[in-house]
PDB file of C-alpha atoms in Angstrom:
ATOM      1  CA  MET A 208     -20.083 -30.558   2.838  1.00  0.00           C
ATOM      2  CA  ALA A 209     -20.408 -32.120   6.297  1.00  0.00           C
ATOM      3  CA  ILE A 210     -19.385 -35.762   6.650  1.00  0.00           C
ATOM      4  CA  ARG A 211     -22.080 -38.148   7.849  1.00  0.00           C
ATOM      5  CA  ARG A 212     -20.047 -40.669   9.845  1.00  0.00           C
ATOM      6  CA  ASN A 213     -22.855 -43.237   9.865  1.00  0.00           C
ATOM      7  CA  ARG A 214     -22.603 -43.509   6.060  1.00  0.00           C
ATOM      8  CA  ILE A 215     -18.869 -44.299   6.046  1.00  0.00           C
ATOM      9  CA  ASN A 216     -17.395 -47.784   6.240  1.00  0.00           C
ATOM     10  CA  PRO A 217     -16.494 -48.521   9.908  1.00  0.00           C
ATOM     11  CA  LYS A 218     -12.957 -49.549   8.930  1.00  0.00           C
ATOM     12  CA  ILE A 219     -12.422 -46.196   7.238  1.00  0.00           C
ATOM     13  CA  LEU A 220     -13.705 -44.423  10.352  1.00  0.00           C
ATOM     14  CA  ILE A 221     -11.227 -46.318  12.519  1.00  0.00           C
ATOM     15  CA  ALA A 222      -8.411 -45.434  10.101  1.00  0.00           C
ATOM     16  CA  LEU A 223      -9.468 -41.765  10.213  1.00  0.00           C
ATOM     17  CA  ASP A 224      -9.429 -41.809  14.016  1.00  0.00           C
ATOM     18  CA  TYR A 225      -5.866 -43.136  14.026  1.00  0.00           C
ATOM     19  CA  LEU A 226      -4.909 -40.539  11.431  1.00  0.00           C
ATOM     20  CA  PHE A 227      -6.347 -37.816  13.670  1.00  0.00           C
ATOM     21  CA  VAL A 228      -4.285 -39.129  16.595  1.00  0.00           C
ATOM     22  CA  LEU A 229      -1.071 -39.107  14.550  1.00  0.00           C
ATOM     23  CA  ILE A 230      -1.671 -35.669  13.021  1.00  0.00           C
ATOM     24  CA  GLY A 231      -2.792 -34.132  16.318  1.00  0.00           C
ATOM     25  CA  SER A 232       0.169 -35.575  18.240  1.00  0.00           C
ATOM     26  CA  SER A 233       2.495 -34.172  15.578  1.00  0.00           C
ATOM     27  CA  PHE A 234       1.010 -30.691  15.979  1.00  0.00           C
ATOM     28  CA  VAL A 235       1.518 -30.827  19.750  1.00  0.00           C
ATOM     29  CA  ALA A 236       5.107 -32.030  19.393  1.00  0.00           C
ATOM     30  CA  LEU A 237       6.036 -29.411  16.792  1.00  0.00           C
ATOM     31  CA  ALA A 238       4.404 -26.602  18.784  1.00  0.00           C
ATOM     32  CA  PHE A 239       6.481 -27.733  21.762  1.00  0.00           C
ATOM     33  CA  ASN A 240       9.818 -27.913  19.940  1.00  0.00           C
ATOM     34  CA  LEU A 241       9.421 -24.905  17.636  1.00  0.00           C
ATOM     35  CA  LEU A 242       7.615 -22.447  19.918  1.00  0.00           C
ATOM     36  CA  LEU A 243       7.343 -23.404  23.593  1.00  0.00           C
ATOM     37  CA  ALA A 244      10.665 -25.084  24.404  1.00  0.00           C
ATOM     38  CA  PRO A 245      12.928 -22.442  22.806  1.00  0.00           C
ATOM     39  CA  ASN A 246      11.242 -19.803  24.981  1.00  0.00           C
ATOM     40  CA  ASN A 247      11.170 -21.869  28.204  1.00  0.00           C
ATOM     41  CA  ILE A 248       7.377 -21.880  28.349  1.00  0.00           C
ATOM     42  CA  ALA A 249       6.200 -24.877  30.400  1.00  0.00           C
ATOM     43  CA  SER A 250       2.464 -24.549  29.889  1.00  0.00           C
ATOM     44  CA  GLY A 251       1.387 -27.617  31.826  1.00  0.00           C
ATOM     45  CA  GLY A 252       1.219 -31.290  30.976  1.00  0.00           C
ATOM     46  CA  VAL A 253       3.971 -33.847  30.597  1.00  0.00           C
ATOM     47  CA  VAL A 254       5.606 -31.673  27.925  1.00  0.00           C
ATOM     48  CA  GLY A 255       5.867 -28.878  30.486  1.00  0.00           C
ATOM     49  CA  ILE A 256       7.461 -31.228  33.023  1.00  0.00           C
ATOM     50  CA  SER A 257       9.937 -32.427  30.400  1.00  0.00           C
ATOM     51  CA  LEU A 258      11.000 -28.837  29.717  1.00  0.00           C
ATOM     52  CA  ILE A 259      11.609 -28.215  33.438  1.00  0.00           C
ATOM     53  CA  PHE A 260      13.648 -31.450  33.718  1.00  0.00           C
ATOM     54  CA  LYS A 261      15.684 -30.448  30.693  1.00  0.00           C
ATOM     55  CA  SER A 262      16.592 -27.164  32.373  1.00  0.00           C
ATOM     56  CA  LEU A 263      17.400 -28.803  35.726  1.00  0.00           C
ATOM     57  CA  PHE A 264      19.162 -31.986  34.643  1.00  0.00           C
ATOM     58  CA  GLY A 265      19.778 -31.669  30.905  1.00  0.00           C
ATOM     59  CA  TRP A 266      17.528 -34.652  30.149  1.00  0.00           C
ATOM     60  CA  MET A 267      16.076 -34.961  26.652  1.00  0.00           C
ATOM     61  CA  PRO A 268      12.376 -33.955  26.689  1.00  0.00           C
ATOM     62  CA  SER A 269      11.333 -36.920  24.544  1.00  0.00           C
ATOM     63  CA  ILE A 270      12.923 -39.393  26.984  1.00  0.00           C
ATOM     64  CA  VAL A 271      11.230 -37.700  29.940  1.00  0.00           C
ATOM     65  CA  GLN A 272       7.881 -37.792  28.148  1.00  0.00           C
ATOM     66  CA  TRP A 273       8.184 -41.494  27.359  1.00  0.00           C
ATOM     67  CA  SER A 274       9.343 -42.171  30.929  1.00  0.00           C
ATOM     68  CA  LEU A 275       6.257 -40.457  32.347  1.00  0.00           C
ATOM     69  CA  ASN A 276       3.606 -41.316  29.754  1.00  0.00           C
ATOM     70  CA  ILE A 277       4.129 -45.076  29.658  1.00  0.00           C
ATOM     71  CA  PRO A 278       3.943 -45.670  33.460  1.00  0.00           C
ATOM     72  CA  LEU A 279       0.955 -43.312  33.699  1.00  0.00           C
ATOM     73  CA  PHE A 280      -0.837 -45.273  30.972  1.00  0.00           C
ATOM     74  CA  ILE A 281      -0.140 -48.563  32.743  1.00  0.00           C
ATOM     75  CA  ALA A 282      -1.222 -47.085  36.089  1.00  0.00           C
ATOM     76  CA  GLY A 283      -4.410 -45.803  34.488  1.00  0.00           C
ATOM     77  CA  VAL A 284      -5.283 -49.246  33.191  1.00  0.00           C
ATOM     78  CA  VAL A 285      -4.453 -50.970  36.507  1.00  0.00           C
ATOM     79  CA  ILE A 286      -5.877 -48.435  38.985  1.00  0.00           C
ATOM     80  CA  LEU A 287      -8.846 -47.056  37.084  1.00  0.00           C
ATOM     81  CA  GLY A 288      -9.764 -50.347  35.484  1.00  0.00           C
ATOM     82  CA  LYS A 289     -10.727 -48.724  32.199  1.00  0.00           C
ATOM     83  CA  ASN A 290      -9.954 -49.716  28.676  1.00  0.00           C
ATOM     84  CA  PHE A 291      -8.228 -46.584  27.435  1.00  0.00           C
ATOM     85  CA  GLY A 292      -7.810 -48.158  24.023  1.00  0.00           C
ATOM     86  CA  VAL A 293      -5.017 -48.592  21.538  1.00  0.00           C
ATOM     87  CA  LYS A 294      -5.540 -45.098  20.119  1.00  0.00           C
ATOM     88  CA  THR A 295      -4.605 -43.446  23.402  1.00  0.00           C
ATOM     89  CA  LEU A 296      -1.542 -45.688  23.640  1.00  0.00           C
ATOM     90  CA  VAL A 297      -0.592 -44.618  20.111  1.00  0.00           C
ATOM     91  CA  GLY A 298      -0.853 -40.958  21.114  1.00  0.00           C
ATOM     92  CA  THR A 299       1.097 -41.634  24.312  1.00  0.00           C
ATOM     93  CA  LEU A 300       3.991 -43.137  22.326  1.00  0.00           C
ATOM     94  CA  PHE A 301       3.869 -41.143  19.104  1.00  0.00           C
ATOM     95  CA  LEU A 302       3.946 -37.624  20.587  1.00  0.00           C
ATOM     96  CA  PRO A 303       7.364 -38.099  22.275  1.00  0.00           C
ATOM     97  CA  PHE A 304       8.586 -39.799  19.081  1.00  0.00           C
ATOM     98  CA  VAL A 305       7.838 -36.671  17.021  1.00  0.00           C
ATOM     99  CA  VAL A 306       9.412 -34.548  19.777  1.00  0.00           C
ATOM    100  CA  TYR A 307      12.536 -36.718  19.443  1.00  0.00           C
ATOM    101  CA  LEU A 308      12.620 -36.374  15.646  1.00  0.00           C
ATOM    102  CA  SER A 309      12.189 -32.588  15.701  1.00  0.00           C
ATOM    103  CA  GLU A 310      14.417 -31.720  18.675  1.00  0.00           C
ATOM    104  CA  GLY A 311      17.104 -30.147  16.504  1.00  0.00           C
ATOM    105  CA  ALA A 312      14.719 -28.019  14.446  1.00  0.00           C
ATOM    106  CA  GLU A 313      15.218 -24.261  14.185  1.00  0.00           C
ATOM    107  CA  PRO A 314      12.777 -22.325  16.440  1.00  0.00           C
ATOM    108  CA  ILE A 315      10.114 -20.289  14.684  1.00  0.00           C
ATOM    109  CA  THR A 316      10.547 -17.401  17.114  1.00  0.00           C
ATOM    110  CA  ASN A 317      12.602 -16.440  20.157  1.00  0.00           C
ATOM    111  CA  ASP A 318       9.980 -13.969  21.337  1.00  0.00           C
ATOM    112  CA  PRO A 319       8.354 -15.517  24.449  1.00  0.00           C
ATOM    113  CA  LEU A 320       5.012 -13.778  23.877  1.00  0.00           C
ATOM    114  CA  LEU A 321       4.755 -15.065  20.308  1.00  0.00           C
ATOM    115  CA  GLY A 322       5.927 -18.462  21.529  1.00  0.00           C
ATOM    116  CA  ALA A 323       3.194 -18.551  24.168  1.00  0.00           C
ATOM    117  CA  LEU A 324       0.483 -17.354  21.792  1.00  0.00           C
ATOM    118  CA  PHE A 325       1.203 -19.584  18.833  1.00  0.00           C
ATOM    119  CA  GLY A 326       2.533 -22.455  20.939  1.00  0.00           C
ATOM    120  CA  GLY A 327      -0.736 -22.482  22.874  1.00  0.00           C
ATOM    121  CA  LEU A 328      -2.673 -22.400  19.605  1.00  0.00           C
ATOM    122  CA  GLY A 329      -0.592 -25.246  18.185  1.00  0.00           C
ATOM    123  CA  VAL A 330      -0.984 -27.455  21.238  1.00  0.00           C
ATOM    124  CA  GLY A 331      -4.733 -26.741  21.372  1.00  0.00           C
ATOM    125  CA  LEU A 332      -5.112 -27.514  17.675  1.00  0.00           C
ATOM    126  CA  GLY A 333      -3.223 -30.781  18.091  1.00  0.00           C
ATOM    127  CA  LEU A 334      -5.097 -31.909  21.186  1.00  0.00           C
ATOM    128  CA  GLY A 335      -8.416 -30.959  19.595  1.00  0.00           C
ATOM    129  CA  ILE A 336      -7.613 -33.141  16.583  1.00  0.00           C
ATOM    130  CA  VAL A 337      -6.590 -36.025  18.865  1.00  0.00           C
ATOM    131  CA  PHE A 338      -9.864 -35.680  20.780  1.00  0.00           C
ATOM    132  CA  ARG A 339     -11.742 -35.731  17.455  1.00  0.00           C
ATOM    133  CA  GLY A 340     -10.111 -39.121  16.972  1.00  0.00           C
ATOM    134  CA  LYS A 341     -11.731 -40.216  20.256  1.00  0.00           C
ATOM    135  CA  ALA A 342      -8.376 -40.608  22.014  1.00  0.00           C
ATOM    136  CA  SER A 343      -5.926 -38.635  24.138  1.00  0.00           C
ATOM    137  CA  THR A 344      -2.176 -38.287  24.542  1.00  0.00           C
ATOM    138  CA  GLY A 345      -2.353 -39.731  28.070  1.00  0.00           C
ATOM    139  CA  GLY A 346       0.007 -38.102  30.538  1.00  0.00           C
ATOM    140  CA  ILE A 347      -1.471 -35.583  32.960  1.00  0.00           C
ATOM    141  CA  ASP A 348      -5.057 -36.468  31.955  1.00  0.00           C
ATOM    142  CA  LEU A 349      -4.546 -39.953  33.399  1.00  0.00           C
ATOM    143  CA  ALA A 350      -2.771 -38.597  36.483  1.00  0.00           C
ATOM    144  CA  ALA A 351      -5.718 -36.279  37.133  1.00  0.00           C
ATOM    145  CA  GLN A 352      -8.154 -39.199  36.881  1.00  0.00           C
ATOM    146  CA  ILE A 353      -6.107 -41.193  39.397  1.00  0.00           C
ATOM    147  CA  VAL A 354      -6.018 -38.258  41.849  1.00  0.00           C
ATOM    148  CA  HIS A 355      -9.751 -37.768  41.309  1.00  0.00           C
ATOM    149  CA  LYS A 356     -10.456 -41.395  42.237  1.00  0.00           C
ATOM    150  CA  TYR A 357      -8.542 -41.260  45.531  1.00  0.00           C
ATOM    151  CA  THR A 358      -9.403 -37.718  46.649  1.00  0.00           C
ATOM    152  CA  GLY A 359     -12.969 -37.264  45.445  1.00  0.00           C
ATOM    153  CA  LEU A 360     -12.072 -33.845  44.025  1.00  0.00           C
ATOM    154  CA  SER A 361     -13.619 -32.895  40.706  1.00  0.00           C
ATOM    155  CA  LEU A 362     -11.674 -33.989  37.632  1.00  0.00           C
ATOM    156  CA  GLY A 363     -11.387 -30.398  36.415  1.00  0.00           C
ATOM    157  CA  LEU A 364      -9.948 -29.265  39.751  1.00  0.00           C
ATOM    158  CA  CYS A 365      -7.438 -32.138  39.750  1.00  0.00           C
ATOM    159  CA  LEU A 366      -6.262 -31.266  36.262  1.00  0.00           C
ATOM    160  CA  LEU A 367      -6.058 -27.567  37.091  1.00  0.00           C
ATOM    161  CA  SER A 368      -4.114 -28.288  40.291  1.00  0.00           C
ATOM    162  CA  ILE A 369      -1.528 -30.456  38.534  1.00  0.00           C
ATOM    163  CA  ASP A 370      -1.068 -28.014  35.654  1.00  0.00           C
ATOM    164  CA  GLY A 371      -0.934 -25.144  38.146  1.00  0.00           C
ATOM    165  CA  ALA A 372       1.847 -26.916  40.071  1.00  0.00           C
ATOM    166  CA  ILE A 373       3.788 -27.339  36.831  1.00  0.00           C
ATOM    167  CA  VAL A 374       3.443 -23.653  35.967  1.00  0.00           C
ATOM    168  CA  LEU A 375       4.443 -22.685  39.518  1.00  0.00           C
ATOM    169  CA  SER A 376       7.513 -24.900  39.216  1.00  0.00           C
ATOM    170  CA  SER A 377       8.403 -23.173  35.960  1.00  0.00           C
ATOM    171  CA  ALA A 378       8.329 -19.845  37.808  1.00  0.00           C
ATOM    172  CA  LEU A 379      10.943 -21.210  40.222  1.00  0.00           C
ATOM    173  CA  VAL A 380      13.082 -22.814  37.525  1.00  0.00           C
ATOM    174  CA  PHE A 381      12.860 -20.116  34.866  1.00  0.00           C
ATOM    175  CA  SER A 382      11.172 -16.892  36.013  1.00  0.00           C
ATOM    176  CA  ILE A 383       7.807 -15.496  37.039  1.00  0.00           C
ATOM    177  CA  GLU A 384       7.578 -13.847  33.637  1.00  0.00           C
ATOM    178  CA  GLN A 385       7.957 -17.224  31.882  1.00  0.00           C
ATOM    179  CA  ALA A 386       5.237 -18.636  34.136  1.00  0.00           C
ATOM    180  CA  LEU A 387       2.895 -15.814  33.116  1.00  0.00           C
ATOM    181  CA  TYR A 388       3.601 -16.585  29.466  1.00  0.00           C
ATOM    182  CA  ALA A 389       2.822 -20.235  30.243  1.00  0.00           C
ATOM    183  CA  MET A 390      -0.580 -19.205  31.619  1.00  0.00           C
ATOM    184  CA  ILE A 391      -1.307 -17.399  28.352  1.00  0.00           C
ATOM    185  CA  GLY A 392      -0.393 -20.560  26.465  1.00  0.00           C
ATOM    186  CA  MET A 393      -2.645 -22.708  28.663  1.00  0.00           C
ATOM    187  CA  PHE A 394      -5.589 -20.360  28.155  1.00  0.00           C
ATOM    188  CA  LEU A 395      -5.188 -20.372  24.368  1.00  0.00           C
ATOM    189  CA  THR A 396      -4.792 -24.147  24.366  1.00  0.00           C
ATOM    190  CA  ALA A 397      -8.126 -24.596  26.164  1.00  0.00           C
ATOM    191  CA  LYS A 398      -9.927 -22.159  23.857  1.00  0.00           C
ATOM    192  CA  THR A 399      -8.456 -23.693  20.711  1.00  0.00           C
ATOM    193  CA  ILE A 400      -9.522 -27.174  21.787  1.00  0.00           C
ATOM    194  CA  ASP A 401     -13.092 -25.848  22.119  1.00  0.00           C
ATOM    195  CA  VAL A 402     -12.937 -24.347  18.619  1.00  0.00           C
ATOM    196  CA  VAL A 403     -11.639 -27.582  17.073  1.00  0.00           C
ATOM    197  CA  GLN A 404     -14.238 -29.638  18.946  1.00  0.00           C
ATOM    198  CA  MET A 405     -17.262 -27.404  18.333  1.00  0.00           C
ATOM    199  CA  GLY A 406     -16.318 -25.127  15.441  1.00  0.00           C
ATOM    200  CA  LEU A 407     -16.322 -21.366  15.089  1.00  0.00           C
ATOM    201  CA  GLY A 408     -19.985 -20.951  14.280  1.00  0.00           C
ATOM    202  CA  TYR A 409     -22.314 -20.873  17.262  1.00  0.00           C
ATOM    203  CA  SER A 410     -25.973 -21.604  16.739  1.00  0.00           C
ATOM    204  CA  LYS A 411     -28.560 -19.880  18.912  1.00  0.00           C
ATOM    205  CA  MET A 412     -31.311 -21.490  20.960  1.00  0.00           C
ATOM    206  CA  ALA A 413     -34.428 -19.436  21.617  1.00  0.00           C
ATOM    207  CA  TYR A 414     -36.944 -20.048  24.398  1.00  0.00           C
ATOM    208  CA  ILE A 415     -40.236 -18.310  23.639  1.00  0.00           C
ATOM    209  CA  ILE A 416     -42.992 -17.829  26.195  1.00  0.00           C
ATOM    210  CA  THR A 417     -46.163 -16.600  24.588  1.00  0.00           C
ATOM    211  CA  GLU A 418     -49.928 -16.916  24.906  1.00  0.00           C
ATOM    212  CA  GLN A 419     -50.130 -17.364  21.136  1.00  0.00           C
ATOM    213  CA  GLU A 420     -47.862 -20.386  20.808  1.00  0.00           C
ATOM    214  CA  ASP A 421     -49.715 -21.885  17.835  1.00  0.00           C
ATOM    215  CA  GLU A 422     -49.501 -18.674  15.813  1.00  0.00           C
ATOM    216  CA  VAL A 423     -45.841 -18.122  16.723  1.00  0.00           C
ATOM    217  CA  ARG A 424     -45.003 -21.718  15.881  1.00  0.00           C
ATOM    218  CA  ASP A 425     -46.676 -21.476  12.480  1.00  0.00           C
ATOM    219  CA  GLU A 426     -44.905 -18.174  11.769  1.00  0.00           C
ATOM    220  CA  ILE A 427     -41.500 -19.757  12.477  1.00  0.00           C
ATOM    221  CA  PHE A 428     -42.345 -22.776  10.331  1.00  0.00           C
ATOM    222  CA  ARG A 429     -43.491 -20.610   7.444  1.00  0.00           C
ATOM    223  CA  GLU A 430     -41.019 -17.702   7.471  1.00  0.00           C
ATOM    224  CA  ILE A 431     -37.789 -19.196   8.866  1.00  0.00           C
ATOM    225  CA  ASP A 432     -38.269 -22.893   8.047  1.00  0.00           C
ATOM    226  CA  ARG A 433     -37.027 -24.090  11.438  1.00  0.00           C
ATOM    227  CA  GLY A 434     -38.460 -26.724  13.732  1.00  0.00           C
ATOM    228  CA  VAL A 435     -40.098 -25.813  17.007  1.00  0.00           C
ATOM    229  CA  THR A 436     -40.426 -27.928  20.158  1.00  0.00           C
ATOM    230  CA  ARG A 437     -43.201 -27.314  22.669  1.00  0.00           C
ATOM    231  CA  ILE A 438     -42.023 -27.678  26.285  1.00  0.00           C
ATOM    232  CA  ALA A 439     -44.400 -27.972  29.229  1.00  0.00           C
ATOM    233  CA  ALA A 440     -43.819 -25.084  31.670  1.00  0.00           C
ATOM    234  CA  THR A 441     -45.563 -23.580  34.675  1.00  0.00           C
ATOM    235  CA  GLY A 442     -45.664 -19.885  35.535  1.00  0.00           C
ATOM    236  CA  GLY A 443     -43.854 -19.159  38.789  1.00  0.00           C
ATOM    237  CA  PHE A 444     -46.204 -16.332  39.810  1.00  0.00           C
ATOM    238  CA  THR A 445     -49.535 -17.523  38.413  1.00  0.00           C
ATOM    239  CA  ASP A 446     -48.822 -21.241  38.925  1.00  0.00           C
ATOM    240  CA  SER A 447     -50.636 -21.876  35.654  1.00  0.00           C
ATOM    241  CA  GLU A 448     -49.436 -24.004  32.761  1.00  0.00           C
ATOM    242  CA  ARG A 449     -47.926 -21.979  29.926  1.00  0.00           C
ATOM    243  CA  PRO A 450     -46.257 -24.021  27.176  1.00  0.00           C
ATOM    244  CA  MET A 451     -42.842 -22.737  26.121  1.00  0.00           C
ATOM    245  CA  LEU A 452     -41.489 -22.998  22.586  1.00  0.00           C
ATOM    246  CA  MET A 453     -37.870 -23.913  21.880  1.00  0.00           C
ATOM    247  CA  CYS A 454     -36.249 -23.196  18.519  1.00  0.00           C
ATOM    248  CA  VAL A 455     -32.622 -23.488  17.335  1.00  0.00           C
ATOM    249  CA  VAL A 456     -31.462 -21.187  14.553  1.00  0.00           C
ATOM    250  CA  GLN A 457     -28.222 -20.068  12.929  1.00  0.00           C
ATOM    251  CA  GLN A 458     -26.660 -16.790  14.060  1.00  0.00           C
ATOM    252  CA  PHE A 459     -27.789 -14.906  10.967  1.00  0.00           C
ATOM    253  CA  GLU A 460     -31.401 -15.998  11.579  1.00  0.00           C
ATOM    254  CA  VAL A 461     -31.681 -14.534  15.091  1.00  0.00           C
ATOM    255  CA  THR A 462     -32.844 -11.087  13.996  1.00  0.00           C
ATOM    256  CA  ARG A 463     -35.502 -12.556  11.698  1.00  0.00           C
ATOM    257  CA  LEU A 464     -36.696 -14.859  14.480  1.00  0.00           C
ATOM    258  CA  LYS A 465     -37.169 -11.969  16.907  1.00  0.00           C
ATOM    259  CA  GLN A 466     -38.936  -9.871  14.281  1.00  0.00           C
ATOM    260  CA  HIS A 467     -41.414 -12.613  13.399  1.00  0.00           C
ATOM    261  CA  VAL A 468     -42.132 -13.520  17.023  1.00  0.00           C
ATOM    262  CA  LYS A 469     -42.755  -9.874  17.929  1.00  0.00           C
ATOM    263  CA  LYS A 470     -44.939  -9.425  14.855  1.00  0.00           C
ATOM    264  CA  VAL A 471     -47.268 -12.185  16.055  1.00  0.00           C
ATOM    265  CA  ASP A 472     -47.071 -11.407  19.782  1.00  0.00           C
ATOM    266  CA  PRO A 473     -45.429  -8.102  20.841  1.00  0.00           C
ATOM    267  CA  SER A 474     -45.615  -9.166  24.496  1.00  0.00           C
ATOM    268  CA  ALA A 475     -43.811 -12.486  23.965  1.00  0.00           C
ATOM    269  CA  PHE A 476     -40.949 -13.225  26.355  1.00  0.00           C
ATOM    270  CA  VAL A 477     -37.899 -14.428  24.383  1.00  0.00           C
ATOM    271  CA  ILE A 478     -34.636 -15.805  25.778  1.00  0.00           C
ATOM    272  CA  ILE A 479     -31.751 -16.447  23.355  1.00  0.00           C
ATOM    273  CA  VAL A 480     -28.639 -18.395  24.396  1.00  0.00           C
ATOM    274  CA  ASN A 481     -25.631 -19.910  22.663  1.00  0.00           C
ATOM    275  CA  ALA A 482     -25.874 -23.504  21.475  1.00  0.00           C
ATOM    276  CA  ASN A 483     -22.268 -24.663  21.169  1.00  0.00           C
ATOM    277  CA  GLU A 484     -22.978 -27.732  19.079  1.00  0.00           C
ATOM    278  CA  VAL A 485     -26.129 -28.774  17.259  1.00  0.00           C
ATOM    279  CA  LEU A 486     -26.490 -32.079  15.438  1.00  0.00           C
ATOM    280  CA  GLY A 487     -29.462 -32.862  13.283  1.00  0.00           C
ATOM    281  CA  GLU A 488     -31.285 -31.917  10.123  1.00  0.00           C
ATOM    282  CA  GLY A 489     -30.305 -28.449   8.947  1.00  0.00           C
ATOM    283  CA  PHE A 490     -27.214 -28.335  11.177  1.00  0.00           C
ATOM    284  CA  THR A 491     -23.714 -29.840  11.312  1.00  0.00           C
ATOM    285  CA  GLN A 492     -23.331 -33.600  11.072  1.00  0.00           C
ATOM    286  CA  SER A 493     -20.228 -35.121  12.680  1.00  0.00           C
TER     287      SER A 493
END
C-alpha cells in the first residue's frame, strides 16, 4: 500500500528522511569497497577520485573523501549561498565513515565487468535512496554547481564534464579498459537512480484529438473509469479550435483505451507517451 506522506507525523517523516540518507550512503560505500575499488573502477564522483589517489599515493579512500567532501560542502554554503541542510552534511560525513569501516572487507568479485555492473547498480540504488530522503552526498554535485555559477554552463554539462575528467584520469592511471568499465558503471548508476526515484512501472498519457470529444470522454469514464481533461487546442492547418482530451492510464489499460476510443470515433488521432511519475487519485502517492 502506498504511503501518504501528508498523513504521517512530520517528526516521523524527518526521521525517515535521515534513515534514507544513512541507508543510501551505506549502499554507496559498500558498493565502492566490495565491487568498484577491488576492480579499479573509478566511475566518477569523489569516490572515483579517492580510488585514483589510492593508486597514485596510497592514501586511504575514506580520508580522501572526507578531505574533499567537507571543503566542498563549506564552499557550497559560502559561494552558492544556499542552505544545503543538515541531511546533506550527514550524507557528506557518513558515506566516508562507512567506507572507512568496510575497507578491509572481502570483495564480492574480482571480475571487472561484474564489478562495474553491480557496483553501478549499488551506487545508483544508494544515491536514489539518499535523494528520496531529500538530500545528497555532496561532493561532485556541489562542485558542479559552483562551476555552473561561474561559467554559465548547464548543470548537467558541468557534472558530465567533471565525471568525464575523472574517468579519463582513470584511463591514464589504470587502463583504457578500466575506464570503459567505469562508463558502464556510470550508465547503470544513472538508470538505477531513475528507477528508485520513479519506480519500474510507467504510466501512459494519451492525447486524443477527436470531433466527438463528449462521446469519447463518456466512453472512457464508463468503460475504463479514468479521468479526462479537456485541453484547448487549435488546428494548425484549419486554424479552427478543436479541443483535445488528455487521459492518464496504467500500462495494462492502454489497449482498452485505444479500443474504446476507436469504437466511438475510428478517425480519432491518438498520441500515447510515457508518464514517468503520476501522483493523484488512482496512482502512486509519495
